[in-house]
mmCIF file with all atom_site columns, C-alpha atoms in Angstrom:
data_model
loop_
_atom_site.group_PDB
_atom_site.id
_atom_site.type_symbol
_atom_site.label_atom_id
_atom_site.label_alt_id
_atom_site.label_comp_id
_atom_site.label_asym_id
_atom_site.label_entity_id
_atom_site.label_seq_id
_atom_site.pdbx_PDB_ins_code
_atom_site.Cartn_x
_atom_site.Cartn_y
_atom_site.Cartn_z
_atom_site.occupancy
_atom_site.B_iso_or_equiv
_atom_site.pdbx_formal_charge
_atom_site.auth_seq_id
_atom_site.auth_comp_id
_atom_site.auth_asym_id
_atom_site.auth_atom_id
_atom_site.pdbx_PDB_model_num
ATOM 1   C CA . UNK A 1 1   ? 0.005    0.018  0.012  1.00 53.00 ? 1   UNK A CA 1
ATOM 2   C CA . UNK A 1 2   ? 1.263    3.454  -0.935 1.00 61.00 ? 2   UNK A CA 1
ATOM 3   C CA . UNK A 1 3   ? 1.358    6.222  1.612  1.00 60.00 ? 3   UNK A CA 1
ATOM 4   C CA . UNK A 1 4   ? -1.167   8.947  1.056  1.00 64.00 ? 4   UNK A CA 1
ATOM 5   C CA . UNK A 1 5   ? 0.362    12.185 -0.151 1.00 79.00 ? 5   UNK A CA 1
ATOM 6   C CA . UNK A 1 6   ? -0.115   15.520 1.617  1.00 84.00 ? 6   UNK A CA 1
ATOM 7   C CA . UNK A 1 7   ? -2.953   16.610 -0.647 1.00 84.00 ? 7   UNK A CA 1
ATOM 8   C CA . UNK A 1 8   ? -4.941   13.426 0.110  1.00 81.00 ? 8   UNK A CA 1
ATOM 9   C CA . UNK A 1 9   ? -4.344   13.897 3.806  1.00 82.00 ? 9   UNK A CA 1
ATOM 10  C CA . UNK A 1 10  ? -5.482   17.534 3.638  1.00 86.00 ? 10  UNK A CA 1
ATOM 11  C CA . UNK A 1 11  ? -8.565   16.561 1.622  1.00 86.00 ? 11  UNK A CA 1
ATOM 12  C CA . UNK A 1 12  ? -9.444   13.816 4.116  1.00 83.00 ? 12  UNK A CA 1
ATOM 13  C CA . UNK A 1 13  ? -8.914   16.188 7.039  1.00 87.00 ? 13  UNK A CA 1
ATOM 14  C CA . UNK A 1 14  ? -11.073  18.771 5.320  1.00 88.00 ? 14  UNK A CA 1
ATOM 15  C CA . UNK A 1 15  ? -13.800  16.149 4.724  1.00 87.00 ? 15  UNK A CA 1
ATOM 16  C CA . UNK A 1 16  ? -13.637  15.086 8.321  1.00 87.00 ? 16  UNK A CA 1
ATOM 17  C CA . UNK A 1 17  ? -13.891  18.701 9.524  1.00 89.00 ? 17  UNK A CA 1
ATOM 18  C CA . UNK A 1 18  ? -16.952  19.179 7.164  1.00 88.00 ? 18  UNK A CA 1
ATOM 19  C CA . UNK A 1 19  ? -18.410  15.988 8.582  1.00 86.00 ? 19  UNK A CA 1
ATOM 20  C CA . UNK A 1 20  ? -17.853  17.031 12.149 1.00 88.00 ? 20  UNK A CA 1
ATOM 21  C CA . UNK A 1 21  ? -19.427  20.492 11.457 1.00 89.00 ? 21  UNK A CA 1
ATOM 22  C CA . UNK A 1 22  ? -22.464  18.878 9.833  1.00 87.00 ? 22  UNK A CA 1
ATOM 23  C CA . UNK A 1 23  ? -22.777  16.372 12.726 1.00 85.00 ? 23  UNK A CA 1
ATOM 24  C CA . UNK A 1 24  ? -22.567  19.421 15.179 1.00 87.00 ? 24  UNK A CA 1
ATOM 25  C CA . UNK A 1 25  ? -25.150  21.312 13.145 1.00 86.00 ? 25  UNK A CA 1
ATOM 26  C CA . UNK A 1 26  ? -27.535  18.286 13.063 1.00 84.00 ? 26  UNK A CA 1
ATOM 27  C CA . UNK A 1 27  ? -27.043  17.702 16.731 1.00 85.00 ? 27  UNK A CA 1
ATOM 28  C CA . UNK A 1 28  ? -27.772  21.393 17.407 1.00 88.00 ? 28  UNK A CA 1
ATOM 29  C CA . UNK A 1 29  ? -30.934  21.068 15.204 1.00 83.00 ? 29  UNK A CA 1
ATOM 30  C CA . UNK A 1 30  ? -32.045  17.984 17.195 1.00 80.00 ? 30  UNK A CA 1
ATOM 31  C CA . UNK A 1 31  ? -31.401  19.831 20.460 1.00 87.00 ? 31  UNK A CA 1
ATOM 32  C CA . UNK A 1 32  ? -33.377  22.859 19.295 1.00 86.00 ? 32  UNK A CA 1
ATOM 33  C CA . UNK A 1 33  ? -36.236  20.559 18.109 1.00 80.00 ? 33  UNK A CA 1
ATOM 34  C CA . UNK A 1 34  ? -36.297  18.832 21.515 1.00 84.00 ? 34  UNK A CA 1
ATOM 35  C CA . UNK A 1 35  ? -36.276  22.160 23.281 1.00 88.00 ? 35  UNK A CA 1
ATOM 36  C CA . UNK A 1 36  ? -39.164  23.313 21.075 1.00 85.00 ? 36  UNK A CA 1
ATOM 37  C CA . UNK A 1 37  ? -41.139  20.151 21.721 1.00 81.00 ? 37  UNK A CA 1
ATOM 38  C CA . UNK A 1 38  ? -40.523  20.640 25.464 1.00 85.00 ? 38  UNK A CA 1
ATOM 39  C CA . UNK A 1 39  ? -41.769  24.276 25.275 1.00 85.00 ? 39  UNK A CA 1
ATOM 40  C CA . UNK A 1 40  ? -44.874  23.200 23.321 1.00 83.00 ? 40  UNK A CA 1
ATOM 41  C CA . UNK A 1 41  ? -45.573  20.429 25.863 1.00 84.00 ? 41  UNK A CA 1
ATOM 42  C CA . UNK A 1 42  ? -45.148  22.905 28.709 1.00 88.00 ? 42  UNK A CA 1
ATOM 43  C CA . UNK A 1 43  ? -47.468  25.307 27.009 1.00 85.00 ? 43  UNK A CA 1
ATOM 44  C CA . UNK A 1 44  ? -49.984  22.531 26.334 1.00 82.00 ? 44  UNK A CA 1
ATOM 45  C CA . UNK A 1 45  ? -49.849  21.499 30.038 1.00 86.00 ? 45  UNK A CA 1
ATOM 46  C CA . UNK A 1 46  ? -50.315  25.067 31.153 1.00 89.00 ? 46  UNK A CA 1
ATOM 47  C CA . UNK A 1 47  ? -53.306  25.553 28.802 1.00 84.00 ? 47  UNK A CA 1
ATOM 48  C CA . UNK A 1 48  ? -54.891  22.364 29.978 1.00 84.00 ? 48  UNK A CA 1
ATOM 49  C CA . UNK A 1 49  ? -54.386  23.424 33.619 1.00 88.00 ? 49  UNK A CA 1
ATOM 50  C CA . UNK A 1 50  ? -55.966  26.801 32.890 1.00 87.00 ? 50  UNK A CA 1
ATOM 51  C CA . UNK A 1 51  ? -58.901  25.163 31.078 1.00 84.00 ? 51  UNK A CA 1
ATOM 52  C CA . UNK A 1 52  ? -59.379  22.724 34.018 1.00 86.00 ? 52  UNK A CA 1
ATOM 53  C CA . UNK A 1 53  ? -59.408  25.706 36.401 1.00 89.00 ? 53  UNK A CA 1
ATOM 54  C CA . UNK A 1 54  ? -61.780  27.652 34.197 1.00 84.00 ? 54  UNK A CA 1
ATOM 55  C CA . UNK A 1 55  ? -64.062  24.624 34.011 1.00 82.00 ? 55  UNK A CA 1
ATOM 56  C CA . UNK A 1 56  ? -63.981  24.201 37.760 1.00 87.00 ? 56  UNK A CA 1
ATOM 57  C CA . UNK A 1 57  ? -64.866  27.875 38.257 1.00 85.00 ? 57  UNK A CA 1
ATOM 58  C CA . UNK A 1 58  ? -67.726  27.622 35.744 1.00 81.00 ? 58  UNK A CA 1
ATOM 59  C CA . UNK A 1 59  ? -69.055  24.477 37.373 1.00 83.00 ? 59  UNK A CA 1
ATOM 60  C CA . UNK A 1 60  ? -68.915  26.153 40.740 1.00 87.00 ? 60  UNK A CA 1
ATOM 61  C CA . UNK A 1 61  ? -70.858  29.218 39.405 1.00 82.00 ? 61  UNK A CA 1
ATOM 62  C CA . UNK A 1 62  ? -73.400  26.936 37.867 1.00 78.00 ? 62  UNK A CA 1
ATOM 63  C CA . UNK A 1 63  ? -73.779  24.992 41.163 1.00 85.00 ? 63  UNK A CA 1
ATOM 64  C CA . UNK A 1 64  ? -74.232  28.329 42.990 1.00 83.00 ? 64  UNK A CA 1
ATOM 65  C CA . UNK A 1 65  ? -76.844  29.372 40.544 1.00 80.00 ? 65  UNK A CA 1
ATOM 66  C CA . UNK A 1 66  ? -78.700  26.066 40.958 1.00 80.00 ? 66  UNK A CA 1
ATOM 67  C CA . UNK A 1 67  ? -78.485  26.442 44.737 1.00 85.00 ? 67  UNK A CA 1
ATOM 68  C CA . UNK A 1 68  ? -79.866  30.013 44.470 1.00 80.00 ? 68  UNK A CA 1
ATOM 69  C CA . UNK A 1 69  ? -82.692  28.862 42.258 1.00 79.00 ? 69  UNK A CA 1
ATOM 70  C CA . UNK A 1 70  ? -83.552  26.053 44.671 1.00 83.00 ? 70  UNK A CA 1
ATOM 71  C CA . UNK A 1 71  ? -83.552  28.625 47.515 1.00 83.00 ? 71  UNK A CA 1
ATOM 72  C CA . UNK A 1 72  ? -85.730  31.034 45.482 1.00 78.00 ? 72  UNK A CA 1
ATOM 73  C CA . UNK A 1 73  ? -88.159  28.174 44.639 1.00 79.00 ? 73  UNK A CA 1
ATOM 74  C CA . UNK A 1 74  ? -88.365  27.232 48.300 1.00 83.00 ? 74  UNK A CA 1
ATOM 75  C CA . UNK A 1 75  ? -89.054  30.855 49.246 1.00 79.00 ? 75  UNK A CA 1
ATOM 76  C CA . UNK A 1 76  ? -91.760  30.971 46.575 1.00 76.00 ? 76  UNK A CA 1
ATOM 77  C CA . UNK A 1 77  ? -93.382  27.869 48.002 1.00 80.00 ? 77  UNK A CA 1
ATOM 78  C CA . UNK A 1 78  ? -93.323  29.365 51.457 1.00 80.00 ? 78  UNK A CA 1
ATOM 79  C CA . UNK A 1 79  ? -94.767  32.624 50.184 1.00 72.00 ? 79  UNK A CA 1
ATOM 80  C CA . UNK A 1 80  ? -97.568  30.705 48.387 1.00 73.00 ? 80  UNK A CA 1
ATOM 81  C CA . UNK A 1 81  ? -98.348  28.842 51.599 1.00 77.00 ? 81  UNK A CA 1
ATOM 82  C CA . UNK A 1 82  ? -98.381  32.113 53.519 1.00 72.00 ? 82  UNK A CA 1
ATOM 83  C CA . UNK A 1 83  ? -100.711 33.626 50.883 1.00 66.00 ? 83  UNK A CA 1
ATOM 84  C CA . UNK A 1 84  ? -103.107 30.717 51.292 1.00 70.00 ? 84  UNK A CA 1
ATOM 85  C CA . UNK A 1 85  ? -103.045 31.245 55.072 1.00 66.00 ? 85  UNK A CA 1
ATOM 86  C CA . UNK A 1 86  ? -103.526 34.973 54.557 1.00 63.00 ? 86  UNK A CA 1
ATOM 87  C CA . UNK A 1 87  ? -106.562 34.369 52.425 1.00 63.00 ? 87  UNK A CA 1
ATOM 88  C CA . UNK A 1 88  ? -107.928 32.155 55.256 1.00 63.00 ? 88  UNK A CA 1
ATOM 89  C CA . UNK A 1 89  ? -107.124 34.945 57.716 1.00 60.00 ? 89  UNK A CA 1
ATOM 90  C CA . UNK A 1 90  ? -108.990 37.354 55.376 1.00 64.00 ? 90  UNK A CA 1
ATOM 91  C CA . UNK A 1 91  ? -112.064 35.079 55.385 1.00 65.00 ? 91  UNK A CA 1
ATOM 92  C CA . UNK A 1 92  ? -111.884 34.864 59.157 1.00 61.00 ? 92  UNK A CA 1
ATOM 93  C CA . UNK A 1 93  ? -111.755 38.696 59.464 1.00 60.00 ? 93  UNK A CA 1
ATOM 94  C CA . UNK A 1 94  ? -114.878 38.916 57.202 1.00 65.00 ? 94  UNK A CA 1
ATOM 95  C CA . UNK A 1 95  ? -116.705 36.386 59.395 1.00 61.00 ? 95  UNK A CA 1
ATOM 96  C CA . UNK A 1 96  ? -115.779 38.483 62.428 1.00 58.00 ? 96  UNK A CA 1
ATOM 97  C CA . UNK A 1 97  ? -117.092 41.542 60.692 1.00 63.00 ? 97  UNK A CA 1
ATOM 98  C CA . UNK A 1 98  ? -120.351 39.850 59.907 1.00 62.00 ? 98  UNK A CA 1
ATOM 99  C CA . UNK A 1 99  ? -120.697 38.647 63.463 1.00 58.00 ? 99  UNK A CA 1
ATOM 100 C CA . UNK A 1 100 ? -121.209 42.294 64.396 1.00 57.00 ? 100 UNK A CA 1
ATOM 101 C CA . UNK A 1 101 ? -120.286 43.808 67.713 1.00 53.00 ? 101 UNK A CA 1
ATOM 102 C CA . UNK A 1 102 ? -119.531 40.540 69.434 1.00 53.00 ? 102 UNK A CA 1
ATOM 103 C CA . UNK A 1 103 ? -115.790 41.359 69.143 1.00 52.00 ? 103 UNK A CA 1
ATOM 104 C CA . UNK A 1 104 ? -114.037 44.587 69.529 1.00 60.00 ? 104 UNK A CA 1
ATOM 105 C CA . UNK A 1 105 ? -113.804 46.467 66.222 1.00 65.00 ? 105 UNK A CA 1
ATOM 106 C CA . UNK A 1 106 ? -110.193 47.484 67.015 1.00 68.00 ? 106 UNK A CA 1
ATOM 107 C CA . UNK A 1 107 ? -109.171 43.780 66.988 1.00 65.00 ? 107 UNK A CA 1
ATOM 108 C CA . UNK A 1 108 ? -110.838 43.419 63.604 1.00 64.00 ? 108 UNK A CA 1
ATOM 109 C CA . UNK A 1 109 ? -109.258 46.510 62.247 1.00 71.00 ? 109 UNK A CA 1
ATOM 110 C CA . UNK A 1 110 ? -105.849 45.378 63.452 1.00 72.00 ? 110 UNK A CA 1
ATOM 111 C CA . UNK A 1 111 ? -106.391 41.995 61.723 1.00 70.00 ? 111 UNK A CA 1
ATOM 112 C CA . UNK A 1 112 ? -107.415 43.804 58.513 1.00 74.00 ? 112 UNK A CA 1
ATOM 113 C CA . UNK A 1 113 ? -104.325 46.050 58.788 1.00 78.00 ? 113 UNK A CA 1
ATOM 114 C CA . UNK A 1 114 ? -102.046 43.024 59.218 1.00 77.00 ? 114 UNK A CA 1
ATOM 115 C CA . UNK A 1 115 ? -103.726 41.296 56.322 1.00 75.00 ? 115 UNK A CA 1
ATOM 116 C CA . UNK A 1 116 ? -103.212 44.332 54.024 1.00 78.00 ? 116 UNK A CA 1
ATOM 117 C CA . UNK A 1 117 ? -99.535  44.596 55.051 1.00 78.00 ? 117 UNK A CA 1
ATOM 118 C CA . UNK A 1 118 ? -99.008  40.904 54.430 1.00 75.00 ? 118 UNK A CA 1
ATOM 119 C CA . UNK A 1 119 ? -100.794 41.077 51.024 1.00 76.00 ? 119 UNK A CA 1
ATOM 120 C CA . UNK A 1 120 ? -98.711  44.021 50.011 1.00 77.00 ? 120 UNK A CA 1
ATOM 121 C CA . UNK A 1 121 ? -95.474  42.379 51.064 1.00 76.00 ? 121 UNK A CA 1
ATOM 122 C CA . UNK A 1 122 ? -96.548  39.226 49.250 1.00 75.00 ? 122 UNK A CA 1
ATOM 123 C CA . UNK A 1 123 ? -97.027  41.219 46.035 1.00 78.00 ? 123 UNK A CA 1
ATOM 124 C CA . UNK A 1 124 ? -93.646  42.776 46.411 1.00 80.00 ? 124 UNK A CA 1
ATOM 125 C CA . UNK A 1 125 ? -92.045  39.442 47.133 1.00 77.00 ? 125 UNK A CA 1
ATOM 126 C CA . UNK A 1 126 ? -93.726  37.885 44.129 1.00 80.00 ? 126 UNK A CA 1
ATOM 127 C CA . UNK A 1 127 ? -92.294  40.629 41.937 1.00 82.00 ? 127 UNK A CA 1
ATOM 128 C CA . UNK A 1 128 ? -88.866  40.191 43.424 1.00 79.00 ? 128 UNK A CA 1
ATOM 129 C CA . UNK A 1 129 ? -89.027  36.471 42.926 1.00 78.00 ? 129 UNK A CA 1
ATOM 130 C CA . UNK A 1 130 ? -89.976  36.943 39.237 1.00 82.00 ? 130 UNK A CA 1
ATOM 131 C CA . UNK A 1 131 ? -87.015  39.235 38.720 1.00 81.00 ? 131 UNK A CA 1
ATOM 132 C CA . UNK A 1 132 ? -84.649  36.852 40.572 1.00 77.00 ? 132 UNK A CA 1
ATOM 133 C CA . UNK A 1 133 ? -85.947  33.922 38.476 1.00 78.00 ? 133 UNK A CA 1
ATOM 134 C CA . UNK A 1 134 ? -85.379  35.785 35.210 1.00 81.00 ? 134 UNK A CA 1
ATOM 135 C CA . UNK A 1 135 ? -81.873  36.836 36.357 1.00 77.00 ? 135 UNK A CA 1
ATOM 136 C CA . UNK A 1 136 ? -81.059  33.161 37.326 1.00 74.00 ? 136 UNK A CA 1
ATOM 137 C CA . UNK A 1 137 ? -82.296  31.936 33.991 1.00 77.00 ? 137 UNK A CA 1
ATOM 138 C CA . UNK A 1 138 ? -80.257  34.638 32.173 1.00 78.00 ? 138 UNK A CA 1
ATOM 139 C CA . UNK A 1 139 ? -77.110  33.796 34.164 1.00 75.00 ? 139 UNK A CA 1
ATOM 140 C CA . UNK A 1 140 ? -77.458  30.047 33.578 1.00 74.00 ? 140 UNK A CA 1
ATOM 141 C CA . UNK A 1 141 ? -77.769  30.656 29.841 1.00 80.00 ? 141 UNK A CA 1
ATOM 142 C CA . UNK A 1 142 ? -74.832  33.067 29.906 1.00 79.00 ? 142 UNK A CA 1
ATOM 143 C CA . UNK A 1 143 ? -72.703  30.529 31.834 1.00 75.00 ? 143 UNK A CA 1
ATOM 144 C CA . UNK A 1 144 ? -73.671  27.735 29.405 1.00 77.00 ? 144 UNK A CA 1
ATOM 145 C CA . UNK A 1 145 ? -72.749  29.869 26.443 1.00 83.00 ? 145 UNK A CA 1
ATOM 146 C CA . UNK A 1 146 ? -69.437  30.809 28.136 1.00 80.00 ? 146 UNK A CA 1
ATOM 147 C CA . UNK A 1 147 ? -68.654  27.157 28.973 1.00 76.00 ? 147 UNK A CA 1
ATOM 148 C CA . UNK A 1 148 ? -69.402  26.194 25.301 1.00 80.00 ? 148 UNK A CA 1
ATOM 149 C CA . UNK A 1 149 ? -67.076  28.898 24.113 1.00 83.00 ? 149 UNK A CA 1
ATOM 150 C CA . UNK A 1 150 ? -64.234  27.838 26.478 1.00 80.00 ? 150 UNK A CA 1
ATOM 151 C CA . UNK A 1 151 ? -64.617  24.216 25.399 1.00 79.00 ? 151 UNK A CA 1
ATOM 152 C CA . UNK A 1 152 ? -64.569  25.270 21.689 1.00 84.00 ? 152 UNK A CA 1
ATOM 153 C CA . UNK A 1 153 ? -61.367  27.352 22.331 1.00 83.00 ? 153 UNK A CA 1
ATOM 154 C CA . UNK A 1 154 ? -59.850  24.477 24.193 1.00 81.00 ? 154 UNK A CA 1
ATOM 155 C CA . UNK A 1 155 ? -60.480  22.072 21.297 1.00 81.00 ? 155 UNK A CA 1
ATOM 156 C CA . UNK A 1 156 ? -59.053  24.505 18.804 1.00 86.00 ? 156 UNK A CA 1
ATOM 157 C CA . UNK A 1 157 ? -55.946  25.043 20.991 1.00 82.00 ? 157 UNK A CA 1
ATOM 158 C CA . UNK A 1 158 ? -55.425  21.296 21.440 1.00 82.00 ? 158 UNK A CA 1
ATOM 159 C CA . UNK A 1 159 ? -55.669  20.691 17.681 1.00 85.00 ? 159 UNK A CA 1
ATOM 160 C CA . UNK A 1 160 ? -53.225  23.471 17.010 1.00 85.00 ? 160 UNK A CA 1
ATOM 161 C CA . UNK A 1 161 ? -50.762  22.251 19.633 1.00 81.00 ? 161 UNK A CA 1
ATOM 162 C CA . UNK A 1 162 ? -51.032  18.690 18.378 1.00 83.00 ? 162 UNK A CA 1
ATOM 163 C CA . UNK A 1 163 ? -50.302  19.836 14.766 1.00 86.00 ? 163 UNK A CA 1
ATOM 164 C CA . UNK A 1 164 ? -47.343  21.812 16.046 1.00 84.00 ? 164 UNK A CA 1
ATOM 165 C CA . UNK A 1 165 ? -46.063  18.751 17.876 1.00 82.00 ? 165 UNK A CA 1
ATOM 166 C CA . UNK A 1 166 ? -46.494  16.545 14.841 1.00 85.00 ? 166 UNK A CA 1
ATOM 167 C CA . UNK A 1 167 ? -44.665  19.089 12.676 1.00 86.00 ? 167 UNK A CA 1
ATOM 168 C CA . UNK A 1 168 ? -41.773  19.371 15.135 1.00 83.00 ? 168 UNK A CA 1
ATOM 169 C CA . UNK A 1 169 ? -41.622  15.631 15.519 1.00 82.00 ? 169 UNK A CA 1
ATOM 170 C CA . UNK A 1 170 ? -41.550  15.192 11.725 1.00 85.00 ? 170 UNK A CA 1
ATOM 171 C CA . UNK A 1 171 ? -38.804  17.814 11.451 1.00 84.00 ? 171 UNK A CA 1
ATOM 172 C CA . UNK A 1 172 ? -36.790  16.045 14.218 1.00 83.00 ? 172 UNK A CA 1
ATOM 173 C CA . UNK A 1 173 ? -37.161  12.671 12.384 1.00 85.00 ? 173 UNK A CA 1
ATOM 174 C CA . UNK A 1 174 ? -36.151  14.252 9.141  1.00 86.00 ? 174 UNK A CA 1
ATOM 175 C CA . UNK A 1 175 ? -33.045  15.751 10.678 1.00 82.00 ? 175 UNK A CA 1
ATOM 176 C CA . UNK A 1 176 ? -32.127  12.444 12.334 1.00 82.00 ? 176 UNK A CA 1
ATOM 177 C CA . UNK A 1 177 ? -32.579  10.558 9.058  1.00 87.00 ? 177 UNK A CA 1
ATOM 178 C CA . UNK A 1 178 ? -30.559  13.155 7.184  1.00 84.00 ? 178 UNK A CA 1
ATOM 179 C CA . UNK A 1 179 ? -27.838  12.958 9.794  1.00 83.00 ? 179 UNK A CA 1
ATOM 180 C CA . UNK A 1 180 ? -27.774  9.116  9.568  1.00 84.00 ? 180 UNK A CA 1
ATOM 181 C CA . UNK A 1 181 ? -27.613  9.256  5.756  1.00 86.00 ? 181 UNK A CA 1
ATOM 182 C CA . UNK A 1 182 ? -24.730  11.652 5.824  1.00 81.00 ? 182 UNK A CA 1
ATOM 183 C CA . UNK A 1 183 ? -22.925  9.585  8.436  1.00 81.00 ? 183 UNK A CA 1
ATOM 184 C CA . UNK A 1 184 ? -23.448  6.479  6.243  1.00 85.00 ? 184 UNK A CA 1
ATOM 185 C CA . UNK A 1 185 ? -22.057  8.316  3.238  1.00 83.00 ? 185 UNK A CA 1
ATOM 186 C CA . UNK A 1 186 ? -19.069  9.508  5.137  1.00 79.00 ? 186 UNK A CA 1
ATOM 187 C CA . UNK A 1 187 ? -18.334  5.979  6.375  1.00 80.00 ? 187 UNK A CA 1
ATOM 188 C CA . UNK A 1 188 ? -18.690  4.603  2.851  1.00 82.00 ? 188 UNK A CA 1
ATOM 189 C CA . UNK A 1 189 ? -16.371  7.271  1.434  1.00 78.00 ? 189 UNK A CA 1
ATOM 190 C CA . UNK A 1 190 ? -13.889  6.619  4.236  1.00 74.00 ? 190 UNK A CA 1
ATOM 191 C CA . UNK A 1 191 ? -13.933  2.930  3.599  1.00 74.00 ? 191 UNK A CA 1
ATOM 192 C CA . UNK A 1 192 ? -13.537  3.395  -0.158 1.00 64.00 ? 192 UNK A CA 1
#
């Protein structure tokens, strides 16, 4: 075997330097891809955590609204019961009136006054209950719309992040395959 001349040695050294530079570049590309994948994963995890927190808060608001509605309905039932009892009281007061002077008129007047007050407060409470019910229904609808919007945004974000991950993963595989091909070519050229 003949000894390689200086030019061949220089050429081989140059080729090896080129190869080493390309390997370093490919390794840096792989490192950057992995870093990018890690960033996207972290971002995805943070987004999922935020969405879970938002979902929890919305569920809590909905639960509070349901509890408020139940409370309002219970109050309405109590008011309706009181109204029935008030109408009975009204009938009793009328009977007392018809009975004539057997009872003191001040007592009857006091009963009538109490009845008027309770009827007035019942009317006011009924109006308030109607307003509260409308507000509760509006808030429930608003919360449902907001939850649907958040879920839609979450789905879009997940699709976008998954496509970014797939793209980065594809680029990483491409870089690795290119790096392997180049290494294989270098080995073949060195063996030849």
